[in-house]
XYZ file of C-alpha atoms in Angstrom:
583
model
C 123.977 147.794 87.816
C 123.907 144.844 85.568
C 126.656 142.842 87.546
C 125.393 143.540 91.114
C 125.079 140.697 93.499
C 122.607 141.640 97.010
C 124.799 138.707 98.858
C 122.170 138.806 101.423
C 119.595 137.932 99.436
C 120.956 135.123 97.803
C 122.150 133.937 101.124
C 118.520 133.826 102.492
C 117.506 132.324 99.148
C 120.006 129.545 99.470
C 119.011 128.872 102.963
C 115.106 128.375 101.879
C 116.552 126.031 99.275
C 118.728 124.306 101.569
C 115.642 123.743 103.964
C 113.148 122.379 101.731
C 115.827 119.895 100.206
C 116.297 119.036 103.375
C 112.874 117.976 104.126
C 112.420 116.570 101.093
C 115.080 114.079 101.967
C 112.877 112.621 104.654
C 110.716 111.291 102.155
C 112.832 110.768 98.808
C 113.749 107.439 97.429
C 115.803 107.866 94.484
C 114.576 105.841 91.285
C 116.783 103.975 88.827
C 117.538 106.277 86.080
C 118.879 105.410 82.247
C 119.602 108.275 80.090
C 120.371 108.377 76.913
C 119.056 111.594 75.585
C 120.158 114.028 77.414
C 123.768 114.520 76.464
C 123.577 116.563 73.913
C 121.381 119.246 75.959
C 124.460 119.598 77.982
C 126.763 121.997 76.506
C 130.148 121.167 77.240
C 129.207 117.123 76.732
C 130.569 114.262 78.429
C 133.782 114.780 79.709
C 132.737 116.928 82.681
C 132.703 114.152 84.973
C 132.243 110.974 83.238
C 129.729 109.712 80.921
C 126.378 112.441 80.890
C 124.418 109.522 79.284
C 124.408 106.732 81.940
C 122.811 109.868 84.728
C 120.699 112.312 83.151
C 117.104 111.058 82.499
C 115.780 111.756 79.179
C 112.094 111.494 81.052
C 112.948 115.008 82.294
C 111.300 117.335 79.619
C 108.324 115.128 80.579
C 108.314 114.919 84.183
C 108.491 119.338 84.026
C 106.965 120.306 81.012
C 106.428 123.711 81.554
C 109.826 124.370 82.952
C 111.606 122.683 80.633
C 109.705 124.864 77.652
C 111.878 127.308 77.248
C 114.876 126.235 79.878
C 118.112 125.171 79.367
C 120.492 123.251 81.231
C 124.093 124.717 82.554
C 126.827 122.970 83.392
C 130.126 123.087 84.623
C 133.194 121.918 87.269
C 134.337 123.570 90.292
C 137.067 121.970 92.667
C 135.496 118.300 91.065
C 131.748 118.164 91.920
C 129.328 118.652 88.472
C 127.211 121.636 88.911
C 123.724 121.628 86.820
C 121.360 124.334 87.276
C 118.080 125.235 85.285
C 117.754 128.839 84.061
C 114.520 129.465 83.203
C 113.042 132.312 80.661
C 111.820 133.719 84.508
C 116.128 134.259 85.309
C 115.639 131.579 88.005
C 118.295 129.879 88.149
C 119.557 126.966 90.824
C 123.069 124.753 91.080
C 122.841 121.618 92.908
C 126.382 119.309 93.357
C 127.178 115.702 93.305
C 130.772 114.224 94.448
C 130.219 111.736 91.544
C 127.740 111.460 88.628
C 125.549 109.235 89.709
C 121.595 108.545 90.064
C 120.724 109.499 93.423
C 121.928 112.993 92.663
C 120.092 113.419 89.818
C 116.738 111.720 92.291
C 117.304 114.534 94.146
C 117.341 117.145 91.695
C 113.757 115.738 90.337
C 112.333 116.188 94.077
C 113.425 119.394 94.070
C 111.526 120.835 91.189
C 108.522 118.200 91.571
C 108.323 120.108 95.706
C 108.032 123.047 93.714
C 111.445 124.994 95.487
C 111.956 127.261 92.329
C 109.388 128.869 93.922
C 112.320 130.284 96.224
C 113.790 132.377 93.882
C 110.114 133.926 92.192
C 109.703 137.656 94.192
C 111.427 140.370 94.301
C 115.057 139.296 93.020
C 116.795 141.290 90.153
C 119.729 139.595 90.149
C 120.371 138.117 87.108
C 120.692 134.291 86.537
C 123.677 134.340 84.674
C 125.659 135.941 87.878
C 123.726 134.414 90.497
C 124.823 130.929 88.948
C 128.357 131.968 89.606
C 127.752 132.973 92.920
C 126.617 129.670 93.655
C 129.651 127.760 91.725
C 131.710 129.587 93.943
C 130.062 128.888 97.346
C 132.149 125.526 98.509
C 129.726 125.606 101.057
C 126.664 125.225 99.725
C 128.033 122.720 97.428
C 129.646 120.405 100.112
C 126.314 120.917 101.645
C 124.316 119.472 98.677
C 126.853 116.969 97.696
C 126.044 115.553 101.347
C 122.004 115.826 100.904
C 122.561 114.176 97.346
C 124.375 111.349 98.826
C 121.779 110.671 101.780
C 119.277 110.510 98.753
C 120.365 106.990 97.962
C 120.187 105.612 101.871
C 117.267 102.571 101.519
C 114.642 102.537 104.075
C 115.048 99.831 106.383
C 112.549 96.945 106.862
C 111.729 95.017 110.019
C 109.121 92.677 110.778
C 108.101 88.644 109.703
C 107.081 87.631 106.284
C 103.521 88.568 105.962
C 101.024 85.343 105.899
C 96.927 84.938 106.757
C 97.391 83.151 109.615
C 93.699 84.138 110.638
C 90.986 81.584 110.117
C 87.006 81.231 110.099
C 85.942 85.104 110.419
C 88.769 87.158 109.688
C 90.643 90.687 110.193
C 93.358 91.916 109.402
C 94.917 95.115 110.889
C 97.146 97.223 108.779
C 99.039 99.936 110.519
C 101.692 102.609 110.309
C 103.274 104.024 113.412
C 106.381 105.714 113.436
C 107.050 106.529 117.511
C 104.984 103.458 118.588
C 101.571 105.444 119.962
C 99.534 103.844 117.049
C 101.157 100.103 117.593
C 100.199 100.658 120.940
C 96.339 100.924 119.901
C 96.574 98.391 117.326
C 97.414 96.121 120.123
C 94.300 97.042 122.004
C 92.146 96.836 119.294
C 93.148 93.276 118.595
C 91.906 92.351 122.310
C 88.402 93.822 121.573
C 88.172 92.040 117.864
C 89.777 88.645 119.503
C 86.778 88.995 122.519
C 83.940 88.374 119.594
C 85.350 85.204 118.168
C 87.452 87.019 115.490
C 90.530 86.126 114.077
C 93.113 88.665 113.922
C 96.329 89.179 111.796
C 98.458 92.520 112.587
C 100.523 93.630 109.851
C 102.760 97.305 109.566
C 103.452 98.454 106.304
C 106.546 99.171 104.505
C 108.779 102.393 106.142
C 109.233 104.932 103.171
C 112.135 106.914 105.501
C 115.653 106.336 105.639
C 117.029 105.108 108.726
C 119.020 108.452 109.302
C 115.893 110.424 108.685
C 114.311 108.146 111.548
C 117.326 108.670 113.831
C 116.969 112.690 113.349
C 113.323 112.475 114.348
C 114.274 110.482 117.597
C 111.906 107.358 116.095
C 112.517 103.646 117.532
C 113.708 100.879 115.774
C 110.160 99.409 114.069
C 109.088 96.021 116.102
C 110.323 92.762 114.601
C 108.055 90.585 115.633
C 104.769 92.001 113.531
C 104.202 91.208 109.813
C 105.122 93.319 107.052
C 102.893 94.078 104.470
C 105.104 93.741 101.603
C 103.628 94.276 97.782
C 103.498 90.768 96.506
C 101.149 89.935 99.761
C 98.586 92.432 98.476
C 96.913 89.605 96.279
C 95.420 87.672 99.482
C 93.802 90.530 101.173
C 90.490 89.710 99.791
C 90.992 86.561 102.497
C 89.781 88.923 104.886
C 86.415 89.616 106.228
C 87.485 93.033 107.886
C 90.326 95.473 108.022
C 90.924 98.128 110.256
C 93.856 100.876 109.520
C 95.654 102.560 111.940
C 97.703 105.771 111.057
C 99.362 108.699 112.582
C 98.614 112.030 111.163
C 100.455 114.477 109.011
C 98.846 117.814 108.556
C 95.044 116.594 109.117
C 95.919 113.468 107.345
C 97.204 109.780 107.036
C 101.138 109.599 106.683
C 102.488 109.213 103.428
C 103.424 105.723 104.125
C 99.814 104.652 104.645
C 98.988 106.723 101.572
C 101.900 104.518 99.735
C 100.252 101.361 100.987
C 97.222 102.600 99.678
C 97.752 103.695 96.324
C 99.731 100.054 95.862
C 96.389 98.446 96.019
C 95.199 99.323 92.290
C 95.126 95.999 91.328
C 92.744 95.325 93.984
C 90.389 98.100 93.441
C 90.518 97.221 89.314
C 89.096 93.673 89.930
C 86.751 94.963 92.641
C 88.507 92.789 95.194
C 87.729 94.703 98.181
C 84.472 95.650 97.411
C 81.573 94.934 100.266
C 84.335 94.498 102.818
C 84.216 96.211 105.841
C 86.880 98.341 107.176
C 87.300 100.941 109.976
C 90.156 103.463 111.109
C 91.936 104.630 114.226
C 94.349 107.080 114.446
C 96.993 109.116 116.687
C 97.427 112.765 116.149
C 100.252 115.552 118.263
C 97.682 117.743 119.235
C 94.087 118.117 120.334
C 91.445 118.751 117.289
C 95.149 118.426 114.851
C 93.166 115.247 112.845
C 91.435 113.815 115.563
C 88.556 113.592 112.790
C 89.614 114.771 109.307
C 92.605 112.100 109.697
C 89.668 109.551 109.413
C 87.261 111.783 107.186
C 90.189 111.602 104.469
C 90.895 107.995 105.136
C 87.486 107.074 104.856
C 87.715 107.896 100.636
C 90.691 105.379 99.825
C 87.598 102.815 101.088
C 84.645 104.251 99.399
C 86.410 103.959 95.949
C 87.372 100.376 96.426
C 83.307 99.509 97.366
C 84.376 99.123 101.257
C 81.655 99.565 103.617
C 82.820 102.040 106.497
C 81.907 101.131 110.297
C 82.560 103.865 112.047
C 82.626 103.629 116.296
C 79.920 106.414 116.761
C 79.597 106.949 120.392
C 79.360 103.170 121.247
C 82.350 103.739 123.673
C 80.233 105.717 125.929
C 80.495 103.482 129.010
C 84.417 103.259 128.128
C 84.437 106.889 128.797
C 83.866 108.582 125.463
C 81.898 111.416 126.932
C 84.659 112.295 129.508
C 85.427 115.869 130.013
C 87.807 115.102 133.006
C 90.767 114.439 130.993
C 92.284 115.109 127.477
C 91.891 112.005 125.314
C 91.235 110.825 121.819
C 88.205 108.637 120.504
C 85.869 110.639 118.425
C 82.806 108.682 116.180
C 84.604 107.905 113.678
C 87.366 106.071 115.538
C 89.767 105.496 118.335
C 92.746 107.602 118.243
C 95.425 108.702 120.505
C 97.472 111.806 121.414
C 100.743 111.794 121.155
C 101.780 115.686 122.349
C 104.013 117.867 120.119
C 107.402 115.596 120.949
C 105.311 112.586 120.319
C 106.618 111.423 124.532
C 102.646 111.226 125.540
C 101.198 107.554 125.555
C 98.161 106.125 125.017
C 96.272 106.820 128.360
C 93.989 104.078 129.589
C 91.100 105.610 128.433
C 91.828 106.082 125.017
C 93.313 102.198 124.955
C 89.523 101.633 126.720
C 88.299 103.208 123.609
C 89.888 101.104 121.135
C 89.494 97.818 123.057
C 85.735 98.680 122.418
C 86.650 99.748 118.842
C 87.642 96.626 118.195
C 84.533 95.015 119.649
C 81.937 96.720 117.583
C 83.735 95.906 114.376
C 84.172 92.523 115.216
C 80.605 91.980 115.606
C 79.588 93.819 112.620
C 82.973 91.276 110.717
C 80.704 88.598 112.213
C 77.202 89.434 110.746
C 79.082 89.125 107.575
C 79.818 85.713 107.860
C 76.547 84.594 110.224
C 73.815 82.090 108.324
C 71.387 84.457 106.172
C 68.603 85.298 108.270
C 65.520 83.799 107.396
C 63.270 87.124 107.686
C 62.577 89.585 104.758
C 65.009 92.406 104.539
C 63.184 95.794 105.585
C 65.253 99.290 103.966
C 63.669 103.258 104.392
C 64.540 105.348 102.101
C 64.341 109.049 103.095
C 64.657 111.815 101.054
C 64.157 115.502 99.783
C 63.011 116.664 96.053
C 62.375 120.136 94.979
C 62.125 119.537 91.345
C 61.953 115.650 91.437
C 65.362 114.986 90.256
C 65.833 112.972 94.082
C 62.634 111.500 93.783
C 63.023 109.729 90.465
C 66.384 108.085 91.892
C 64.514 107.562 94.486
C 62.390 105.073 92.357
C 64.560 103.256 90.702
C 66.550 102.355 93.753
C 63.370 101.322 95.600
C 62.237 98.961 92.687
C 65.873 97.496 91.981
C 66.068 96.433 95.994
C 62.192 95.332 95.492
C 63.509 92.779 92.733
C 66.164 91.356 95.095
C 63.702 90.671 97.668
C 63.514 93.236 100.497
C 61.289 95.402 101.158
C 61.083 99.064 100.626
C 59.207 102.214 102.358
C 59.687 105.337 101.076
C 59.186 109.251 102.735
C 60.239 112.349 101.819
C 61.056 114.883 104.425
C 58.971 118.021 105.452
C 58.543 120.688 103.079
C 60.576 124.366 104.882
C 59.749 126.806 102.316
C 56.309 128.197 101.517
C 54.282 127.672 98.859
C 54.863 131.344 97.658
C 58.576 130.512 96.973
C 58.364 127.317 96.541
C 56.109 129.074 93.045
C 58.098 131.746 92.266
C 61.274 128.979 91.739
C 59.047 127.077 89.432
C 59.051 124.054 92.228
C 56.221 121.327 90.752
C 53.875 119.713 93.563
C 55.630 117.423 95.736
C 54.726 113.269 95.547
C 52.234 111.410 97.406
C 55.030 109.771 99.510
C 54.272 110.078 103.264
C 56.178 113.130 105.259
C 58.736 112.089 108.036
C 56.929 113.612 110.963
C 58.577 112.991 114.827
C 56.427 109.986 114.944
C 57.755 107.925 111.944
C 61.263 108.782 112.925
C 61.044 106.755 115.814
C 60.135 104.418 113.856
C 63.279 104.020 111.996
C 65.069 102.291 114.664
C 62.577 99.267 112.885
C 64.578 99.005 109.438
C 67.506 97.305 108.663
C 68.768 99.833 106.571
C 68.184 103.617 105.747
C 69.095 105.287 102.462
C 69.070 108.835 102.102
C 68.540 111.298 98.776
C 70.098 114.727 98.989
C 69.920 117.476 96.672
C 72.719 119.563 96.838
C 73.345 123.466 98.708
C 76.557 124.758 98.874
C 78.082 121.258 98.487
C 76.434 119.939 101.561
C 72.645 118.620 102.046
C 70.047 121.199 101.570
C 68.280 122.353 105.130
C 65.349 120.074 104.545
C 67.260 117.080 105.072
C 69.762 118.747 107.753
C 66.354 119.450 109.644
C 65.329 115.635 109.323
C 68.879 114.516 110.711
C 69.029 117.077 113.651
C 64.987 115.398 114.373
C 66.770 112.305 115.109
C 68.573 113.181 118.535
C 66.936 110.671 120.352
C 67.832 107.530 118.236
C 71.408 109.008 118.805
C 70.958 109.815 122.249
C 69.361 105.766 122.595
C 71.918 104.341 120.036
C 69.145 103.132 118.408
C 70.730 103.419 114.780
C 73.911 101.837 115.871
C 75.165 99.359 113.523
C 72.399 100.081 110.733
C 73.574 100.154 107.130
C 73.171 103.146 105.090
C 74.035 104.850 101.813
C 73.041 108.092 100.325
C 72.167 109.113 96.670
C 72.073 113.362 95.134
C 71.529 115.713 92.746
C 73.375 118.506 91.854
C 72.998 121.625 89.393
C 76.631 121.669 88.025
C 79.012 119.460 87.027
C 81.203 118.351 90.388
C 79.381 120.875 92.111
C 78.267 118.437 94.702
C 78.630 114.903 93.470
C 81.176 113.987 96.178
C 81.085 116.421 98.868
C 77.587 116.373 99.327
C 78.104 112.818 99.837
C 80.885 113.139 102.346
C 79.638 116.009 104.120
C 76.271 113.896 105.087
C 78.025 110.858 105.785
C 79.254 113.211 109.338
C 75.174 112.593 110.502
C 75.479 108.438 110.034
C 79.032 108.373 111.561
C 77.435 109.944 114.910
C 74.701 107.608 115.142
C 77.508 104.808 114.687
C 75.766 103.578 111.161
C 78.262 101.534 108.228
C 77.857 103.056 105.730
C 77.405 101.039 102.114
C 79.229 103.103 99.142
C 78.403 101.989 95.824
C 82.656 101.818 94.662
C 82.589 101.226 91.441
C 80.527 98.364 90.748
C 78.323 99.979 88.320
C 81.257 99.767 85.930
C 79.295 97.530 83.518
C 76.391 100.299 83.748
C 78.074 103.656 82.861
C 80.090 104.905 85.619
C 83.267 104.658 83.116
C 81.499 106.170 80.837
C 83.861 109.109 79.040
C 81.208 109.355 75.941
C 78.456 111.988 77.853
C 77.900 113.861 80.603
C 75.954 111.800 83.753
C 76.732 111.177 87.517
C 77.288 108.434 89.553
C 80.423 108.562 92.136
C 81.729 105.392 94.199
C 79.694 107.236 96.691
C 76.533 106.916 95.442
C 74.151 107.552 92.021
C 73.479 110.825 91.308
C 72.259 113.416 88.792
C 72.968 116.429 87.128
C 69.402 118.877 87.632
C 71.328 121.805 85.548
C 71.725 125.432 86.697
C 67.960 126.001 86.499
C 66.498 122.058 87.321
C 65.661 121.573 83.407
C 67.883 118.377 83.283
C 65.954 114.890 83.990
C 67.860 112.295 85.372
C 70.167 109.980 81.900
C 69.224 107.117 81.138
C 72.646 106.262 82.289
C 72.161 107.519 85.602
C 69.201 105.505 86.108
C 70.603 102.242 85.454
C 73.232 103.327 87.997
C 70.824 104.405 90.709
C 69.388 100.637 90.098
C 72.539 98.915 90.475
C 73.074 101.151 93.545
C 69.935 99.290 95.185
C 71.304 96.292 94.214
C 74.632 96.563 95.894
C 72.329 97.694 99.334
C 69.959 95.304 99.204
C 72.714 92.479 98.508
C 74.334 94.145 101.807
C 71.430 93.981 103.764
C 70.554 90.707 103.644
C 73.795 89.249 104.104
C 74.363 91.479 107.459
C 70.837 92.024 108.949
C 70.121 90.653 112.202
């Protein structure tokens, strides 16, 4: 029947809705909104509840372009509260409330369609929009309840802590943390010991909260301490002060709260004068459960630095002695960083081997913070470059690096890695001889241990490093069992066949082998701006990883001239690296 309401489905449809506004709510801050527009896509005007044109935002048909297509917007009064719902040529339909007309309702009504909840009424409903709209004008309850969720919208976050200053002097850190329950202040704390025990100077700041203060009461969170610096927005100018930084967040769903992700993407002016770029900066982290972001919490982290040009020092397993190879006892501490966990109800502390951990965390970057800053060593800067080239694509990156880091003084060997196919398939894919550059065999890998820095080329497979250079890395198990690559810089360079078919991931996906063998690892960021890597006017590679080229489907593309020029600046930006930090 045309007029039939299932009252039990829209109940269980109102509940969903109810739900994800409510979690939206933890994270909503309601913008200011001026409207002037919108009034006449109301139907019954302005006298529903006071003047439509000071609340609606005429941004909407641009902030939901496909919804708005073909939608149009209802209105109407029941008992006081303005009801506006969005029926949609789909016969979704949805009624949210407001006591007054007023901005923060109309916040909320943006984060519900931005989260995506019309999805809550796609599936299986037949009711149509028309009635199910008056079904929901007539529910006083699930008005009163958004009328009450539309209110909390405009409830300010809460900030606590000193004004932010650089108190630090001579070699400098500064440590920029999020922590909502305290685990990851906690470890921030200890971390500042171990930087503070190499002669570094240490400022701790916590960046701004993004919830509102009933939000942080439902989730049983402490007041934030008042005594640490906060990292307001107009302080993010003298952050290039710094030698170092080291981040510390909790996780949320494999990766860095949103509040950490706020600080991060507030540092665009940074990144667009290439103010960061060469620092060095580290993570730590505190996750609920064991293997729930222990590592990808970092992994994910560890791109906010590579596109701002900041060289990553991870811990590797330099915490053995502090009992990072204990099996006795559930901890954190992984390669890439100290970490904590905090158990599902977030009542676990830091135990005293994980704060052991960081202590030493904060040891090994301090000394790498310091080789930034040391005298220039006198000696000539020694980098090995190792790589693997089926159709020479690698190799001829592979060149122009070497050369460009030749021209800035330091001095370059070059290998390629043992051949595993044979020569029968290496012929049948049309695979040209290989190079005269000397094979890695198990002698000359312990001789790596002898360079300053190590560069590797990687042609892409399956987004990852093809098995000839896997096999090289997994050769290397006793420099990682020995440490002996500890503290080394390194970079890596690729090729691909397809467009973004590799040019990150193959990156990211090798960087796993120089975390574990506790190696900083030099991204290129984007300072081959002036060489290309803006470039919208042809196709080439180049990512703030690393150069890289574009082989084609069946390895008839040569390496751009583009893509030269930034492979060269790439051995630049290493070599320039290498001699400021080698020993």
């Amino acid at each position: 029947m045309r007029g039939f309401v299932d009252e039990r489905r829209v109940q269980k449809k109102r509940e969903c809705v109810l739900r994800g506004i409510a979690r939206i709510l933890t994270s909503c801050r309601t913008p200011k909104m001026l409207v002037e527009e919108a009034q006449p896509r109301l139907p019954n005007g302005p006298t529903l509840c006071g003047d439509m044109s000071k609340t609606v935002s005429p941004d909407w048909q641009r902030w939901f372009p496909a919804l708005f297509k073909n939608a149009e917007l209802l209105s109407g009064v029941v008992g006081g509260p303005l009801v506006v719902g969005l029926l949609t040529p789909q016969r979704n339909a949805m009624t949210l409330a407001a006591k007054d007309v007023h901005s923060s309702f109309f916040g909320l009504y943006r984060q519900v369609f931005q989260a995506g909840l019309l999805k809550a009424f796609r599936g299986g409903s037949r009711l149509r929009a028309r009635s199910l709209t008056r079904l929901y004008l007539r529910s006083s309850q699930f008005l009163s309840a958004i009328v009450s969720m539309g209110n909390a919208c405009s409830e300010a976050p809460i900030q606590k802590g000193l004004p932010p200053m650089k108190k630090a002097t001579g070699p400098s850190v500064a440590i920029v943390y999020y922590s909502t329950y305290g685990h990851v202040k906690v470890m921030a704390d200890e971390i500042k010991k171990g930087l503070e025990s190499t002669g570094v100077s240490v400022d701790l700041f916590q960046v701004p909260e993004t919830l509102p203060p009933s939000a942080l009461q439902a989730m049983g969170a402490p007041e934030k301490p008042a005594d640490v610096m906060l990292l307001e927005r107009a302080f993010l100018s003298e952050l290039p002060k710094y030698d170092g930084f080291m981040f510390g967040m909790p996780t949320r769903f494999g990766m860095m709260a949103s509040q950490m992700k706020a600080f991060f993407d507030g540092t665009g002016s940074l990144w667009q004068n290439g103010a960061l770029a060469g620092k060095l900066g580290a993570t730590f982290v505190s996750t609920g459960t064991q293997q729930g972001g222990q590592e990808t919490t970092h992994f994910t982290a560890v791109t906010q630095l590579v596109h701002h040009g900041m060289c990553y020092v991870p811990l590797g397993y330099q915490a053995g002695g502090e009992g990072q190879f204990d099996l006795s006892e559930i901890h954190g501490g992984s390669p890439w960083g100290a970490s904590t966990l905090a158990g599902p109800d977030g009542s676990r502390q830091p135990s005293a081997l994980e704060l052991n951990i960081a202590k030493k965390q904060g040891e090994v970057f301090g000394t790498a913070v310091k080789r930034t800053t040391a005298p220039a060593a006198s000696k000539k800067g020694k980098v090995c470059i190792v790589y693997y080239s089926m159709y020479g694509h690698v190799k001829k990156l592979a060149d122009e690096i070497a050369a460009s880091m030749k021209e800035e003084g330091v001095s370059v060997d070059m290998f390629q890695t043992p051949e595993l196919l044979g020569a029968d398939v290496l012929k049948k894919m049309g695979a040209p001889a290989k190079p005269s550059d000397t094979v890695m065999d198990h002698a000359k890998v312990q001789q790596l241990a002898d360079y300053d820095g190590l560069l590797f080329g990687i042609p892409t497979r399956f987004g990852s490093a093809s098995a000839q250079m896997k096999a090289f890395f997994d050769s290397t198990g006793s420099l990682w069992q020995s440490g002996a690559l500890a503290g080394k810089l390194t970079g890596s360079f690729c090729s691909t066949g397809t467009i973004n078919g590799g040019q990150e991931s193959t990156h990211m996906t090798t960087m796993t082998n120089m975390v574990h063998h506790g190696m900083i690892y030099v991204p290129l960021g984007y300072q081959a701006g002036g060489d290309g890597q803006f470039d919208m006017t042809e196709i080439h590679g180049g990512s703030p990883w690393g150069a890289s080229t574009y082989a084609g489907a069946d390895g008839s593309r040569q390496a751009s001239a583009m893509e030269l020029k930034i492979a060269r600046r790439q051995g630049k930006v290493f070599a320039s690296k290498v001699k400021q930090m080698m020993k």
